[in-house]
Each structure stands twice: as C-alpha cells, then as structure tokens.
Amino acid sequence: MPFDGLTLKKLMKHFEDLNDTTLKQIYQPRKNEYYFQFGDFFLRVSLKPEFSFVSLSQKFWDDLPYPSNFVMLMRSLIKSARVVGISQLDFDRVLLIDFRKLKESGQVRKFRLVIELMGKFSNMILVDLDSEKIVDAHKRISTRFRDIQPGKRFEFYLSNQKNPFELKVEDLNFKTSDVKKELLKVVQGFSPLLIDEVIYRTGKENKILEKIKEVALEVIEDSGLYLYSSEKLEDVVGTRLHSFKDERPEYFTNPFEALEKFSEMLNKRDQFKSKIGNLIEVVKSRKEKLERTLNALKEQMDRYQKYDEYKRIGDLIMTNLHTLKQNEERSKVSLYDWKKNETVDVKINPTRSLLENARDYFEKYKKYSEKFKGSKARFESLKQELDYLEHIQYYLTSAESLDDIEEIREELINVGLIKQKKDKNKSKKPSSDGKYKIYEYNGFKILVGKNNKQNDELTFKVANKNDLWFHAKDIPGSHVILKINDEEPTEEVMRYAAILAAKHSKGSQSSKVAVDYTQVKNVWKPKGAKPGFVLYKNYKTIFVNPQDLEKI
C-alpha cells in the first residue's frame, strides 16, 4: 500500500499553500506520526512502514506525554520559522520543506525538512542548509548506501529511475522477462499497483511507453483519489483502475479525505490485529501451562492406577495367613490366588509380621486410590478448561470486529485469565444483544453466536424451548438456533442450519463435519460451567459439508 510519487505530485499544488506560513507547533501523537501546525491546519506526516504518507488535516490526536528528543530539537530550531519553499524531489516520494528563522540576535538560520515516504525505509531528516549537514533524524541509520547521523553531510538516496514523461524506448530494453520488476527499476513515481495497471492496459499491444505516460497523466490531472476497499483490493489510488473494472471505489474530490479515511481503516485493522494477538498470547500461554500440567497428571495417574493391585495383595496375604509360617525372616512369600488358580510371589518387609505387611498393602491401596481419584478429578477439570480455551481461540481467530474482541476480553477478565485494568474513563461494557448473526432461509430465522457470551444468551435467553439447537460435534463452534414458528422446518431448512453450524466451527475448512441437533429444552448448563459450555441429550447427528454454504 505505498504512497507513490505520482500521488505526491498531485498533492503538491495543495502543499504549495504552505509557502510563506509560520510553523506554530510540532506534535507527535504516535511513534511514527508527526503533526506540523500552520495556522488552523496541520501537515500530517505518517512514517508508518505499512502506509507512509503526507496529508493536510484539520485534526490531530493528543500529543505524546513525553515527546521524542527529535521533536524537542525541531521545536527549538524551526518552531516559529517561516516556510520559504516547498517542493518534491523529481517524481520521487520525497517532500522538501525549507524554513527560514530569524533569531533574537538578528542571525538568520535556514533549515530543510526532508520527508522520505519509502515504506519501511521512511524517514524524516532535519538539515542545516548553511552547512548542508544533518541536524538529526526520525531514524538514525548507517548503511553502505547512506549515513544518516547528526553532523554528517546530507545526501539524497541515489536512484536510477527516470521521469515517466522523459522515458525513451531504449530505456525499456529489459535484461529479464519480468516486465513488472524491470519497470519498477526504471520508472519513477509508480507504485507496484500502478505498474500492474500499465501492464494491464498495454495488453498484447507494444505500447508500454504510451501507457506509462497515459497513467501518469491521469493520476496528476485527476484532482481526487479513489479508495478501494474490498476483498480483492484495499488501497488508495490516483486514478480509476481498468484492471479492477468490476470494483466500485469511493471517489474523493478532496484527496486528503481519502488519505485520512484509508489511514483510519489501516489503524483500526492494526488495532484489531493487536488486540487479537494480545488475547491469543494470553490464551496460548495458559494452554501451554495446562498441557504441561495435564502431562504431569497423566504420568501420576499411570503410577497410581495400579492401586487395586495393593488391595489384592493385602487380601491374598490375609487369605493365606493360616498357611504361612509366622516370624520367619524373608523378603517375599508365595501366595495362592484362589480366583485365578495361580501362585503369586509377593514382596514383603522382612522386619514386619505378615499381618503388618497386609496392613501396609491396605494402607498403600487407600493412599494411592485417593491420589488417583484426586489426580483424575483435577485432570478432568483442567481438560475442560483446555477445551474452553480451544473455543476461545477459535472465536478470536474468527472475530470480525473490535466489539467481538472486547466481548471476549471481558469474558477472559470474568474467568480470571486477565486482570482488569483500572480506567477512570472506562466506558460501558459492550452488550452482545443483537450482535449475533441472523440468517433467513425459506421463511425461517436462524441465529448464530459469535462468542461464548452470545452462545449462552442465544441458547438460554433468546431461544424458546421448542427451537432447534445445532452445534458441530466435539469441536469448538457457535451455538446455532433455528427459530420454530407455527410450521415445522423441512429437512432442507434443518440441513441449512447444520451447514451454518459447521461453517461457524473449527471444522469450517473440512468437507465433512458432524453436527448434533436437538430441541433447546434438551440443552442445559452444568453448575459452575465455563461460558459457552453446555450438555445436551436426545440429539441426532447430521453430516454436512461447510463449503456447500457458498452454493446455496
């Protein structure tokens, strides 16, 4: 999603309005974002790797509580300075702003702010124009190509690309058959997306030079921007793309509105991914701990599960007591087992009597039987928690909105997996009422939960006792409610509800999923059970293909 040089060229006529204005203040609301205030508006500079751009904005977010050293330095040197020139470096993604500042001593100092919008290589560099040396930069770097360090002489990054309007046929004599790669090396100002558009328009015609200039001219002359936001393409572009002719982009006559909206879309997505990632990490960490504990308990149970053998040996000693010689020192005895009709050699403590040895074995039986039962009970409890976390992980990976994530976060707080942060300005917890998915099929309404909280609400608050309840068998998935009205649903309707249950489960990518269904009155929640966990009876099972949902 690169901000290309042609788009910057389009915006230059707006940026030229900054000439002869005074820089009132510099803000840094985020690590990679800066706002330069000129009068009542702001020049926004985003150096985020995923989408670096410059824009004119009427608003900005709160400043960082502790501005970076670079911001403090810029405030001391160019705050209250006047803009005496603003330009673009050829067709490259480099914006140059020249400042002139008159000090109280009468000395005039000149600075240049170099804004390089190069994706992950984006940077902003303050240069002293009198000495042509770097004052400081957003990112200090030292590579074999450049040395961006305070006190070093500033030099632009050297590029072999050429102005698209000055290209000649001989410039397009490529060394490889990868046309896109070769064009990106040669043509200045074009993003990979615009190069794709050139190649598409060229087709089988040998008019690639003509199409390069055609696309470049369209981008510059069209004053607005096109925002594409679909599964096929999410980007903001300077011209209508013929290669995506079936898409319907949103057109903005004010290009800065498009940039701001697209940036907001990306910010929400980043926030969404970040919140999901944080919660998944919590769940993953707890799962790993549970799995280690379950393995340890399994080993304990393997050791303890032979406790019945101790009782058997104790019984055999007591049964054979009258046939054995007492007070004879020995480490083992041969005992006859009447039930199995066999003789068994049993180890005993030679310092204790046979009766005491029998009691020792009975004590071992009691001790290890209790340990086994305790380990088994804990094993089952932790296994249920692990199954619960599997459900949580499924709902996190299938979440569709920030509200979905917030509901799951609240659930994890309620079950004690994460701590509630103190927030004086904490807003009301989101309600899941009406947020579950609703489907209509052949006159029937089908409701699908998107997390455990919604599942419980659907099954025990929204559904009637005669409604049908569906759930993918033995795997994490949503509760699906088929509302029953005056008429009975057909097999086709019930199959559709089952397909929805399969599609909204961990088996969504499978070709065959078992789905259990029963009336809601046959579903109940055990006392103390985790959110979303239920038991059910009197059910039937149907096998469906989740992929069939796309064919219906």
Coordinates of C-alpha atoms in Angstrom, one line a residue:
M1 CA 0.0 0.0 0.0
P2 CA 2.7 2.5 -0.9
F3 CA 2.1 6.2 -1.3
D4 CA 3.6 6.8 -4.8
G5 CA 5.4 9.7 -6.2
L6 CA 2.7 10.5 -8.7
T7 CA 0.2 11.0 -5.9
L8 CA 2.6 13.3 -4.2
K9 CA 2.9 15.2 -7.4
K10 CA -0.9 15.5 -7.5
L11 CA -0.9 17.0 -3.9
M12 CA 1.9 19.5 -4.5
K13 CA -0.5 22.3 -5.6
H14 CA -2.1 22.0 -2.1
F15 CA 1.2 21.8 -0.2
E16 CA 2.4 25.0 -2.0
D17 CA -0.2 26.9 0.1
L18 CA 2.2 26.3 3.0
N19 CA 4.6 28.8 1.4
D20 CA 5.1 32.0 3.5
T21 CA 3.3 30.5 6.5
T22 CA 4.7 30.2 10.0
L23 CA 5.2 26.9 11.8
K24 CA 3.3 27.3 15.1
Q25 CA 3.9 23.9 16.8
I26 CA 5.1 20.3 16.3
Y27 CA 3.2 17.4 17.8
Q28 CA 3.9 13.6 17.9
P29 CA 0.8 11.6 18.9
R30 CA 2.4 8.3 17.9
K31 CA 5.9 7.0 17.5
N32 CA 5.8 7.2 13.7
E33 CA 3.4 10.2 13.3
Y34 CA 4.0 13.9 13.3
Y35 CA 1.7 16.9 13.0
F36 CA 3.1 20.3 12.0
Q37 CA 0.7 23.1 12.8
F38 CA 0.4 26.0 10.4
G39 CA -2.4 28.4 11.4
D40 CA -5.6 26.4 11.8
F41 CA -4.5 23.3 9.9
F42 CA -1.9 20.6 10.2
L43 CA 0.6 18.9 7.9
R44 CA 0.4 15.3 8.9
V45 CA 3.4 13.1 8.3
S46 CA 3.0 9.4 8.8
L47 CA 6.1 7.3 8.6
K48 CA 4.5 4.0 9.4
P49 CA 6.0 1.2 7.3
E50 CA 2.7 -0.1 6.1
F51 CA 1.4 3.2 4.8
S52 CA 3.7 6.3 4.9
F53 CA 2.1 9.5 3.5
V54 CA 1.7 13.3 4.0
S55 CA -1.6 15.0 4.3
L56 CA -3.3 18.3 5.3
S57 CA -5.6 17.7 8.2
Q58 CA -7.9 19.8 10.4
K59 CA -7.4 17.5 13.4
F60 CA -4.8 15.5 15.3
W61 CA -4.6 13.2 18.2
D62 CA -3.2 14.2 21.6
D63 CA 0.5 14.7 21.8
L64 CA 2.7 12.1 23.4
P65 CA 3.2 12.8 27.1
Y66 CA 6.9 12.7 26.6
P67 CA 7.8 14.0 23.1
S68 CA 10.9 12.4 21.5
N69 CA 14.3 14.1 21.5
F70 CA 13.9 14.7 17.8
V71 CA 10.6 16.6 18.3
M72 CA 12.1 18.7 21.1
L73 CA 15.1 19.5 18.9
M74 CA 12.8 20.6 16.0
R75 CA 10.7 22.7 18.3
S76 CA 13.8 24.5 19.4
L77 CA 15.1 25.1 15.9
I78 CA 12.2 25.5 13.5
K79 CA 9.2 26.4 15.6
S80 CA 8.1 29.9 14.6
A81 CA 10.1 29.6 11.5
R82 CA 8.6 30.7 8.1
V83 CA 8.2 28.4 5.2
V84 CA 10.2 29.8 2.2
G85 CA 9.9 26.8 -0.1
I86 CA 8.2 23.5 -0.6
S87 CA 8.9 21.1 -3.4
Q88 CA 9.1 17.5 -4.5
L89 CA 12.3 15.7 -5.5
D90 CA 11.6 15.0 -9.2
F91 CA 8.8 12.3 -9.2
D92 CA 10.2 10.6 -6.1
R93 CA 8.4 10.1 -2.8
V94 CA 10.4 12.9 -1.2
L95 CA 8.9 16.2 0.1
L96 CA 11.2 19.1 0.9
I97 CA 10.2 22.0 3.2
D98 CA 12.6 24.9 3.5
F99 CA 12.4 27.1 6.6
R100 CA 13.9 30.5 7.5
K101 CA 14.2 31.5 11.1
L102 CA 15.3 34.9 12.4
K103 CA 16.8 34.6 15.9
E104 CA 16.7 37.3 18.5
S105 CA 20.3 38.1 17.8
G106 CA 19.4 39.0 14.3
Q107 CA 21.0 35.9 12.8
V108 CA 19.1 34.1 10.1
R109 CA 19.2 30.3 10.0
K110 CA 18.0 28.1 7.2
F111 CA 16.8 24.5 7.6
R112 CA 15.3 21.9 5.3
L113 CA 13.0 19.2 6.4
V114 CA 13.4 16.2 4.1
I115 CA 10.4 13.8 4.3
E116 CA 11.1 10.4 2.6
L117 CA 8.0 8.3 2.2
M118 CA 9.6 5.0 1.4
G119 CA 7.6 2.3 3.2
K120 CA 9.8 0.6 5.8
F121 CA 12.6 2.9 4.8
S122 CA 10.6 6.1 5.5
N123 CA 12.4 8.8 7.4
M124 CA 12.3 12.5 8.2
I125 CA 15.6 14.4 8.3
L126 CA 16.3 17.9 9.5
V127 CA 19.2 19.5 7.6
D128 CA 21.1 22.7 8.2
L129 CA 21.1 24.4 4.8
D130 CA 24.1 26.6 5.6
S131 CA 26.4 23.7 6.4
E132 CA 24.4 21.1 4.4
K133 CA 24.8 18.8 7.4
I134 CA 22.3 16.6 9.2
V135 CA 21.0 18.1 12.5
D136 CA 19.1 14.9 13.4
A137 CA 16.5 12.5 12.0
H138 CA 13.5 10.4 12.9
K139 CA 15.6 7.3 12.4
R140 CA 19.4 7.4 12.6
I141 CA 20.8 4.8 10.2
S142 CA 24.2 3.8 8.9
T143 CA 24.4 1.6 5.8
R144 CA 26.7 1.1 2.8
F145 CA 24.3 3.4 0.9
R146 CA 23.7 6.2 3.4
D147 CA 24.8 7.6 6.7
I148 CA 22.0 9.5 8.4
Q149 CA 23.7 10.7 11.6
P150 CA 23.9 14.1 13.2
G151 CA 26.9 16.1 11.8
K152 CA 27.1 14.0 8.6
R153 CA 26.8 15.7 5.3
F154 CA 23.3 15.1 3.9
E155 CA 23.0 13.3 0.5
F156 CA 19.8 12.1 -1.2
Y157 CA 19.5 8.5 -1.9
L158 CA 20.7 7.9 -5.5
S159 CA 18.1 6.4 -7.8
N160 CA 18.4 5.2 -11.4
Q161 CA 14.7 5.7 -12.0
K162 CA 13.6 8.2 -14.6
N163 CA 10.9 10.8 -15.0
P164 CA 7.9 8.9 -16.7
F165 CA 7.4 11.8 -19.2
E166 CA 11.1 11.7 -20.3
L167 CA 11.4 7.9 -20.8
K168 CA 12.6 6.7 -24.2
V169 CA 12.2 3.4 -26.0
E170 CA 15.8 2.5 -25.3
D171 CA 15.2 2.9 -21.5
L172 CA 12.8 -0.1 -21.8
N173 CA 15.3 -2.6 -23.1
F174 CA 15.0 -5.1 -20.3
K175 CA 17.5 -7.7 -19.3
T176 CA 14.9 -10.1 -17.9
S177 CA 11.4 -11.2 -18.9
D178 CA 9.9 -9.9 -15.6
V179 CA 8.4 -6.8 -17.0
K180 CA 6.9 -5.6 -13.7
K181 CA 10.2 -5.9 -11.9
E182 CA 12.1 -4.1 -14.7
L183 CA 9.6 -1.3 -14.9
L184 CA 9.8 -0.7 -11.1
K185 CA 13.5 -0.3 -11.5
V186 CA 13.2 2.2 -14.4
V187 CA 10.1 4.3 -13.9
Q188 CA 9.9 7.0 -11.2
G189 CA 6.8 7.8 -9.3
F190 CA 4.9 4.5 -9.9
S191 CA 3.8 2.0 -7.2
P192 CA 3.6 -1.7 -8.0
L193 CA -0.2 -1.3 -8.3
L194 CA 0.2 1.4 -11.0
I195 CA 2.8 -0.7 -12.8
D196 CA 0.2 -3.6 -12.8
E197 CA -2.3 -1.1 -14.3
V198 CA 0.2 -0.1 -17.1
I199 CA 0.8 -3.8 -18.0
Y200 CA -2.9 -4.5 -18.0
R201 CA -3.6 -1.6 -20.3
T202 CA -0.8 -2.5 -22.6
G203 CA -2.2 -6.0 -23.1
K204 CA -0.7 -7.5 -26.3
E205 CA 0.0 -4.1 -27.8
N206 CA 3.5 -3.0 -27.9
K207 CA 2.6 0.5 -26.5
I208 CA 4.0 0.3 -23.0
L209 CA 5.8 3.7 -23.2
E210 CA 2.5 5.3 -24.2
K211 CA 0.6 3.6 -21.4
I212 CA 3.1 4.7 -18.8
K213 CA 2.6 8.3 -19.8
E214 CA -1.1 7.8 -20.0
V215 CA -1.4 6.5 -16.5
A216 CA 1.0 9.1 -15.1
L217 CA -1.0 11.9 -16.7
E218 CA -4.3 10.6 -15.4
V219 CA -3.0 10.5 -11.8
I220 CA -1.7 14.0 -11.9
E221 CA -4.6 15.6 -13.7
D222 CA -7.3 14.0 -11.6
S223 CA -7.6 16.1 -8.6
G224 CA -9.1 13.4 -6.4
L225 CA -8.3 10.0 -5.1
Y226 CA -10.0 6.6 -5.4
L227 CA -10.4 4.4 -2.3
Y228 CA -10.7 0.7 -3.0
S229 CA -12.0 -1.3 0.0
S230 CA -12.9 -4.9 -1.0
E231 CA -11.6 -8.4 -0.6
K232 CA -9.7 -8.0 -3.9
L233 CA -8.1 -4.7 -3.3
E234 CA -7.6 -2.3 -0.4
D235 CA -5.7 0.8 -1.5
V236 CA -5.9 4.5 -2.3
V237 CA -5.0 5.3 -5.9
G238 CA -4.7 8.4 -8.0
T239 CA -6.7 7.1 -10.9
R240 CA -9.5 4.7 -11.8
L241 CA -8.0 1.2 -12.3
H242 CA -9.1 -0.6 -15.5
S243 CA -7.6 -3.8 -14.1
F244 CA -10.2 -3.7 -11.4
K245 CA -13.1 -2.6 -13.6
D246 CA -15.7 -4.6 -11.6
E247 CA -14.8 -2.9 -8.3
R248 CA -16.6 0.2 -7.2
P249 CA -14.2 2.5 -5.5
E250 CA -15.2 5.5 -3.4
Y251 CA -14.1 8.7 -5.1
F252 CA -13.0 11.7 -3.0
T253 CA -12.7 15.1 -4.7
N254 CA -10.7 16.2 -1.6
P255 CA -7.6 13.8 -1.8
F256 CA -6.7 14.3 1.9
E257 CA -10.1 12.9 3.0
A258 CA -9.3 9.7 1.1
L259 CA -5.8 9.5 2.7
E260 CA -7.3 10.1 6.2
K261 CA -10.0 7.6 5.7
F262 CA -7.7 4.9 4.4
S263 CA -5.2 5.6 7.2
E264 CA -8.0 5.2 9.7
M265 CA -9.0 1.9 8.1
L266 CA -5.4 0.6 8.5
N267 CA -5.2 1.9 12.1
K268 CA -8.4 0.1 13.0
R269 CA -7.1 -3.1 11.3
D270 CA -3.8 -2.8 13.2
Q271 CA -5.7 -2.2 16.5
F272 CA -7.9 -5.2 15.7
K273 CA -4.9 -7.4 15.0
S274 CA -3.0 -6.1 18.0
K275 CA -5.9 -6.8 20.4
I276 CA -6.5 -10.3 18.9
G277 CA -2.7 -11.0 19.1
N278 CA -2.5 -10.0 22.8
L279 CA -5.5 -12.1 23.7
I280 CA -4.3 -15.1 21.7
E281 CA -1.0 -14.8 23.5
V282 CA -2.8 -14.9 26.9
V283 CA -4.8 -18.0 25.8
K284 CA -1.7 -19.7 24.2
S285 CA 0.3 -19.2 27.4
R286 CA -2.4 -20.6 29.6
K287 CA -2.9 -23.6 27.2
E288 CA 0.8 -24.4 27.3
K289 CA 0.8 -24.3 31.1
L290 CA -2.3 -26.5 31.2
E291 CA -0.8 -29.0 28.7
R292 CA 2.3 -29.3 30.9
T293 CA 0.2 -29.9 34.0
L294 CA -2.0 -32.4 32.2
N295 CA 1.0 -34.4 31.0
A296 CA 2.4 -34.4 34.6
L297 CA -1.1 -35.6 35.9
K298 CA -1.2 -38.3 33.3
E299 CA 2.1 -39.6 34.5
Q300 CA 0.9 -39.5 38.1
M301 CA -2.3 -41.4 37.1
D302 CA -0.2 -44.0 35.3
R303 CA 1.7 -44.6 38.5
Y304 CA -1.3 -44.5 40.8
Q305 CA -3.8 -46.6 38.6
K306 CA -2.3 -49.9 39.9
Y307 CA -3.7 -49.2 43.4
D308 CA -6.1 -52.1 43.1
E309 CA -3.2 -54.4 43.0
Y310 CA -2.2 -53.4 46.5
K311 CA -5.6 -54.3 47.8
R312 CA -5.4 -57.7 46.0
I313 CA -2.0 -58.4 47.6
G314 CA -3.3 -57.5 51.0
D315 CA -6.3 -59.8 50.6
L316 CA -4.0 -62.6 49.4
I317 CA -1.8 -62.3 52.5
M318 CA -4.9 -62.4 54.7
T319 CA -6.3 -65.3 52.8
N320 CA -3.1 -67.3 53.0
L321 CA -2.2 -66.2 56.6
H322 CA -3.1 -69.6 58.1
T323 CA -0.8 -71.5 55.7
L324 CA 2.2 -69.3 56.1
K325 CA 4.9 -69.7 58.8
Q326 CA 4.9 -66.7 61.1
N327 CA 8.0 -64.8 62.4
E328 CA 10.2 -66.2 59.6
E329 CA 12.5 -63.6 58.1
R330 CA 12.1 -63.4 54.3
S331 CA 11.7 -60.7 51.6
K332 CA 9.0 -62.4 49.7
V333 CA 6.2 -65.1 50.1
S334 CA 4.4 -67.3 47.7
L335 CA 0.6 -66.8 47.9
Y336 CA -2.1 -68.9 46.3
D337 CA -4.8 -66.9 44.4
W338 CA -8.0 -68.9 44.5
K339 CA -9.8 -66.8 42.0
K340 CA -7.1 -67.1 39.3
N341 CA -5.9 -70.5 40.4
E342 CA -2.3 -69.5 40.4
T343 CA 0.6 -68.9 42.9
V344 CA 1.9 -65.3 43.2
D345 CA 5.3 -64.2 44.6
V346 CA 4.8 -61.1 46.7
K347 CA 7.5 -58.8 48.2
I348 CA 7.2 -58.2 51.9
N349 CA 9.1 -56.3 54.6
P350 CA 11.1 -59.0 56.5
T351 CA 11.2 -56.8 59.6
R352 CA 7.4 -56.8 60.0
S353 CA 4.9 -59.5 60.6
L354 CA 2.7 -60.9 57.8
L355 CA -0.3 -59.2 59.3
E356 CA 1.6 -55.9 59.4
N357 CA 2.6 -56.4 55.8
A358 CA -1.0 -56.9 54.8
R359 CA -2.0 -53.7 56.6
D360 CA 0.9 -51.9 54.8
Y361 CA -0.6 -53.0 51.5
F362 CA -4.1 -51.9 52.5
E363 CA -2.6 -48.5 53.5
K364 CA -0.9 -48.2 50.1
Y365 CA -4.2 -49.1 48.4
K366 CA -6.0 -46.4 50.4
K367 CA -3.3 -43.8 49.8
Y368 CA -2.8 -44.4 46.0
S369 CA -6.6 -44.8 45.3
E370 CA -7.2 -41.4 46.9
K371 CA -4.3 -39.9 44.9
F372 CA -5.5 -41.4 41.7
K373 CA -9.1 -40.1 42.2
G374 CA -7.7 -36.7 43.1
S375 CA -5.4 -36.6 40.1
K376 CA -8.2 -37.8 37.8
A377 CA -10.6 -35.2 39.1
R378 CA -8.1 -32.5 38.6
F379 CA -7.2 -33.9 35.2
E380 CA -10.9 -33.8 34.1
S381 CA -11.2 -30.2 35.4
L382 CA -8.1 -29.0 33.6
K383 CA -9.1 -30.9 30.4
Q384 CA -12.4 -29.0 30.5
E385 CA -10.5 -25.7 30.8
L386 CA -8.3 -26.6 27.9
D387 CA -11.4 -27.4 25.8
Y388 CA -12.8 -24.0 26.9
L389 CA -9.6 -22.3 25.8
E390 CA -9.8 -24.0 22.4
H391 CA -13.2 -22.4 22.0
I392 CA -11.9 -19.0 23.0
Q393 CA -9.0 -19.4 20.5
Y394 CA -11.5 -20.3 17.7
Y395 CA -13.7 -17.3 18.5
L396 CA -10.6 -15.0 18.5
T397 CA -9.5 -16.2 15.1
S398 CA -13.0 -15.8 13.6
A399 CA -13.7 -12.4 15.3
E400 CA -15.0 -9.7 12.8
S401 CA -15.0 -6.5 14.8
L402 CA -13.5 -4.7 17.8
D403 CA -16.7 -5.2 19.7
D404 CA -16.3 -9.0 19.2
I405 CA -12.8 -8.8 20.6
E406 CA -14.0 -6.6 23.5
E407 CA -16.6 -9.1 24.5
I408 CA -14.1 -11.9 24.6
R409 CA -11.7 -9.8 26.6
E410 CA -14.4 -9.1 29.1
E411 CA -15.1 -12.8 29.3
L412 CA -11.4 -13.6 30.0
I413 CA -11.5 -10.9 32.7
N414 CA -14.6 -12.6 34.3
V415 CA -13.0 -16.0 34.3
G416 CA -9.7 -14.6 35.7
L417 CA -7.4 -15.2 32.8
I418 CA -6.5 -11.5 32.5
K419 CA -6.7 -8.7 35.0
Q420 CA -9.0 -5.7 34.7
K421 CA -7.0 -2.5 34.1
K422 CA -8.1 0.5 36.2
D423 CA -9.6 3.1 33.9
K424 CA -11.3 6.2 35.3
N425 CA -12.8 6.9 31.9
K426 CA -13.9 3.4 31.3
S427 CA -16.9 3.2 29.0
K428 CA -19.9 0.9 29.4
K429 CA -19.2 -2.7 28.6
P430 CA -20.5 -3.7 25.2
S431 CA -23.7 -5.6 25.0
S432 CA -24.0 -8.5 22.7
D433 CA -27.7 -8.0 22.2
G434 CA -28.5 -8.1 18.5
K435 CA -24.8 -8.6 17.6
Y436 CA -25.1 -12.2 16.8
K437 CA -25.5 -13.2 13.1
I438 CA -29.0 -13.6 11.7
Y439 CA -29.8 -15.6 8.6
E440 CA -33.1 -16.0 6.8
Y441 CA -33.8 -19.2 4.8
N442 CA -37.2 -20.3 3.3
G443 CA -39.1 -18.2 5.8
F444 CA -37.1 -19.4 8.9
K445 CA -34.8 -17.3 11.0
I446 CA -31.5 -18.8 12.1
L447 CA -29.3 -17.2 14.8
V448 CA -25.6 -17.8 15.2
G449 CA -23.5 -16.8 18.2
K450 CA -20.0 -15.2 17.6
N451 CA -18.6 -15.9 21.1
N452 CA -19.3 -17.7 24.3
K453 CA -21.3 -14.9 25.8
Q454 CA -23.6 -14.7 22.7
N455 CA -23.9 -18.5 22.7
D456 CA -25.2 -18.5 26.3
E457 CA -27.6 -15.6 25.6
L458 CA -28.9 -17.2 22.4
T459 CA -29.5 -20.7 23.9
F460 CA -30.8 -19.7 27.4
K461 CA -32.4 -16.2 26.8
V462 CA -33.3 -15.7 23.2
A463 CA -34.3 -19.2 22.1
N464 CA -37.7 -20.8 23.0
K465 CA -37.7 -24.4 24.4
N466 CA -39.1 -25.8 21.1
D467 CA -36.5 -24.1 18.9
L468 CA -33.8 -26.3 17.4
W469 CA -30.2 -26.1 18.7
F470 CA -27.3 -27.0 16.5
H471 CA -23.6 -27.4 17.2
A472 CA -20.6 -29.0 15.5
K473 CA -19.8 -32.3 17.3
D474 CA -16.8 -32.4 19.6
I475 CA -15.1 -29.3 18.2
P476 CA -15.2 -25.6 19.0
G477 CA -18.0 -23.8 17.3
S478 CA -21.0 -21.5 17.6
H479 CA -24.4 -22.3 19.0
V480 CA -26.9 -22.1 16.2
I481 CA -30.6 -21.6 16.9
L482 CA -33.3 -22.4 14.3
K483 CA -36.4 -20.5 15.3
I484 CA -39.6 -22.6 15.1
N485 CA -42.7 -20.7 14.3
D486 CA -46.1 -22.2 13.5
E487 CA -44.8 -24.6 10.9
E488 CA -42.2 -27.4 11.2
P489 CA -38.9 -26.8 9.3
T490 CA -38.2 -29.0 6.3
E491 CA -35.2 -31.2 6.0
E492 CA -33.7 -28.7 3.7
V493 CA -34.0 -25.9 6.3
M494 CA -32.5 -28.1 9.0
R495 CA -29.7 -29.0 6.8
Y496 CA -29.0 -25.4 6.0
A497 CA -28.9 -24.7 9.8
A498 CA -26.5 -27.6 10.2
I499 CA -24.3 -26.2 7.5
L500 CA -24.2 -22.9 9.3
A501 CA -23.1 -24.7 12.5
A502 CA -20.3 -26.4 10.6
K503 CA -19.2 -23.3 8.8
H504 CA -19.1 -21.4 12.1
S505 CA -16.8 -24.0 13.7
K506 CA -13.2 -25.1 13.8
G507 CA -14.1 -27.6 11.0
S508 CA -15.1 -24.9 8.6
Q509 CA -12.5 -25.8 6.1
S510 CA -13.3 -29.6 6.2
S511 CA -15.5 -31.3 3.6
K512 CA -17.4 -33.4 6.2
V513 CA -18.5 -32.2 9.6
A514 CA -20.7 -34.0 12.1
V515 CA -23.4 -31.6 13.6
D516 CA -25.6 -32.5 16.6
Y517 CA -29.0 -31.0 16.9
T518 CA -31.8 -31.2 19.4
Q519 CA -34.6 -29.0 20.9
V520 CA -33.4 -26.2 23.1
K521 CA -35.2 -27.8 26.1
N522 CA -32.7 -30.7 25.9
V523 CA -29.8 -28.3 26.4
W524 CA -28.5 -27.3 29.9
K525 CA -25.5 -25.7 31.5
P526 CA -23.9 -27.6 34.4
K527 CA -23.5 -25.7 37.7
G528 CA -20.2 -23.7 37.6
A529 CA -19.5 -24.4 33.9
K530 CA -17.5 -22.0 31.9
P531 CA -19.3 -19.6 29.4
G532 CA -20.5 -21.4 26.3
F533 CA -20.2 -24.9 27.8
V534 CA -23.4 -26.9 27.8
L535 CA -24.6 -30.5 27.9
Y536 CA -27.4 -31.9 25.8
K537 CA -29.5 -35.1 25.3
N538 CA -32.0 -36.7 22.9
Y539 CA -30.0 -35.4 19.9
K540 CA -29.5 -36.5 16.4
T541 CA -26.4 -36.2 14.2
I542 CA -26.2 -35.0 10.6
F543 CA -23.1 -34.9 8.4
V544 CA -22.7 -31.8 6.2
N545 CA -20.1 -30.1 4.0
P546 CA -19.5 -26.5 5.2
Q547 CA -18.4 -25.5 1.7
D548 CA -22.0 -26.1 0.5
L549 CA -22.9 -22.8 2.1
E550 CA -21.5 -20.9 -0.9
K551 CA -23.6 -23.0 -3.3
I552 CA -26.9 -22.3 -1.5

